Amino acid sequence: MYSDQHVTMLISETQLKTRVQEMAQEMTRDFQGKELTVVAVLKGALVFCSDLIRSMDLPLEMEVLGVSSYPTGAETTGEARLTFDLTKPLAGKHLLLVEDIVDTGLTVDFLKKTFEARQPASIRVCALLHKPSRTRVQVPIDYMGFSVEDHFLVGYGLDYEERYRNLPFIGVLNLG
Ligand code: IMP
């Protein structure tokens, strides 16, 4: 198994699997009979989203989108930008935004506002992880995997300078 002296395991592969299945079951109930579009936010949510949809027992469409993190200094204004947009109109669709982690909340806040303008039937937010102590903008998280302390996390899609996305668990990165 891949290991690294700088990473300490926080959430195991088994814990992830169990929680992702629970979330998928809840979504299967909630979106029954609805035109569902699941949107994975690149790149961090890809691993989580691919496990999630395989446990969702209902018809759905999947899309991906890219969003730039705010350039240095812009965090205070919450300025973000779509770098890769959806391929289909959202009007009348039930949208499920899938994020890896809600940290300050600025990204999800930006995405919700952007997609509300496209008049979907509904927008729900799903985040595998939430760091409540870092909140700058309150955003409703309809489906949340784990609430975590303010550590820098890697693995299961999350990166540090593009590395560690392929770890099967979530770990704390210690670069000291
Ligand atoms: P926001 O601050 O809620 O807008 O989060 C923006 C993005 O920062 C998230 O979607 C993640 O891609 C990234 N991010 C925040 N915290 C972490 C972390 O602990 N590890 C890796 N990426 C993170």
Coordinates of C-alpha atoms in Angstrom, one line a residue, residues 45-154:
A45 CA -14.3 15.6 -6.1
L46 CA -13.7 13.1 -8.9
V47 CA -12.7 10.1 -6.8
F48 CA -15.5 10.7 -4.3
C49 CA -18.1 11.3 -7.0
S50 CA -17.2 8.2 -8.9
D51 CA -17.7 6.0 -5.8
L52 CA -20.9 7.9 -4.9
I53 CA -22.7 7.5 -8.2
R54 CA -21.9 3.8 -8.3
S55 CA -23.9 3.4 -5.1
M56 CA -26.8 5.5 -6.3
D57 CA -29.6 3.3 -7.5
L58 CA -31.5 5.6 -9.9
P59 CA -31.1 7.0 -13.4
L60 CA -28.9 10.1 -13.5
E61 CA -26.6 12.2 -15.7
M62 CA -23.1 13.2 -14.7
E63 CA -21.2 16.3 -15.6
V64 CA -18.0 17.9 -14.4
L65 CA -17.0 21.5 -14.0
G66 CA -13.8 23.4 -13.3
V67 CA -13.6 26.4 -11.0
S68 CA -10.5 28.5 -10.4
S69 CA -9.6 29.1 -6.8
Y70 CA -9.4 32.8 -6.1
P71 CA -6.1 34.3 -7.1
T72 CA -3.8 35.5 -4.2
G73 CA -5.4 38.3 -2.4
A74 CA -8.9 37.7 -3.9
E75 CA -10.1 35.3 -1.1
T76 CA -11.7 38.2 0.7
T77 CA -13.8 39.1 -2.2
G78 CA -14.8 35.5 -3.0
E79 CA -14.0 36.0 -6.6
A80 CA -13.9 32.7 -8.4
R81 CA -14.2 31.8 -12.1
L82 CA -15.5 28.8 -14.1
T83 CA -12.7 27.3 -16.0
F84 CA -14.7 24.4 -17.5
D85 CA -18.5 24.7 -17.9
L86 CA -21.3 22.2 -18.1
T87 CA -22.2 20.8 -21.5
K88 CA -26.0 21.0 -21.2
P89 CA -28.6 23.5 -20.0
L90 CA -29.9 23.0 -16.5
A91 CA -33.4 24.3 -16.8
G92 CA -35.8 21.9 -15.1
K93 CA -33.1 19.6 -13.9
H94 CA -32.4 18.7 -10.3
L95 CA -28.8 19.6 -9.7
L96 CA -26.5 17.9 -7.1
L97 CA -23.2 19.7 -6.8
V98 CA -20.5 17.3 -5.5
E99 CA -17.5 18.9 -3.7
D100 CA -14.5 17.3 -2.0
I101 CA -14.3 19.8 0.8
V102 CA -16.1 23.0 2.0
D103 CA -13.4 25.1 3.6
T104 CA -14.2 28.8 3.6
G105 CA -17.4 28.2 1.7
L106 CA -16.5 30.7 -1.0
T107 CA -16.4 28.2 -3.9
V108 CA -19.7 26.6 -3.2
D109 CA -21.3 30.0 -2.6
F110 CA -20.0 31.1 -6.0
L111 CA -21.2 27.9 -7.7
K112 CA -24.7 28.0 -6.2
K113 CA -25.2 31.6 -7.3
T114 CA -23.8 30.9 -10.8
F115 CA -26.2 27.9 -11.3
E116 CA -29.2 29.4 -9.7
A117 CA -29.2 31.9 -12.6
R118 CA -29.7 28.9 -15.0
Q119 CA -33.0 28.0 -13.4
P120 CA -32.7 24.4 -12.4
A121 CA -35.6 22.8 -10.6
S122 CA -33.5 22.5 -7.5
I123 CA -29.9 22.7 -6.3
R124 CA -28.5 20.5 -3.5
V125 CA -24.9 20.6 -2.2
C126 CA -22.9 17.5 -1.2
A127 CA -19.5 17.7 0.3
L128 CA -17.4 14.8 1.6
L129 CA -15.7 17.0 4.1
H130 CA -16.4 20.2 6.0
K131 CA -14.1 22.4 8.0
P132 CA -16.5 24.4 10.1
S133 CA -13.8 26.4 11.9
R134 CA -12.7 28.0 8.5
T135 CA -16.2 29.2 7.5
R136 CA -16.3 32.6 5.9
V137 CA -19.6 32.3 4.0
Q138 CA -22.4 30.1 5.4
V139 CA -23.5 27.7 2.7
P140 CA -26.1 25.0 3.3
I141 CA -24.6 21.5 2.9
D142 CA -27.4 19.1 2.2
Y143 CA -25.3 16.0 2.3
M144 CA -22.1 16.0 4.4
G145 CA -19.7 13.1 4.9
F146 CA -17.4 14.2 7.7
S147 CA -16.8 17.3 9.8
V148 CA -13.1 17.8 10.3
E149 CA -10.7 20.0 12.2
D150 CA -8.6 22.6 10.5
H151 CA -5.8 20.4 9.1
F152 CA -4.5 20.3 5.5
L153 CA -6.0 17.0 4.2
V154 CA -4.9 14.9 1.2

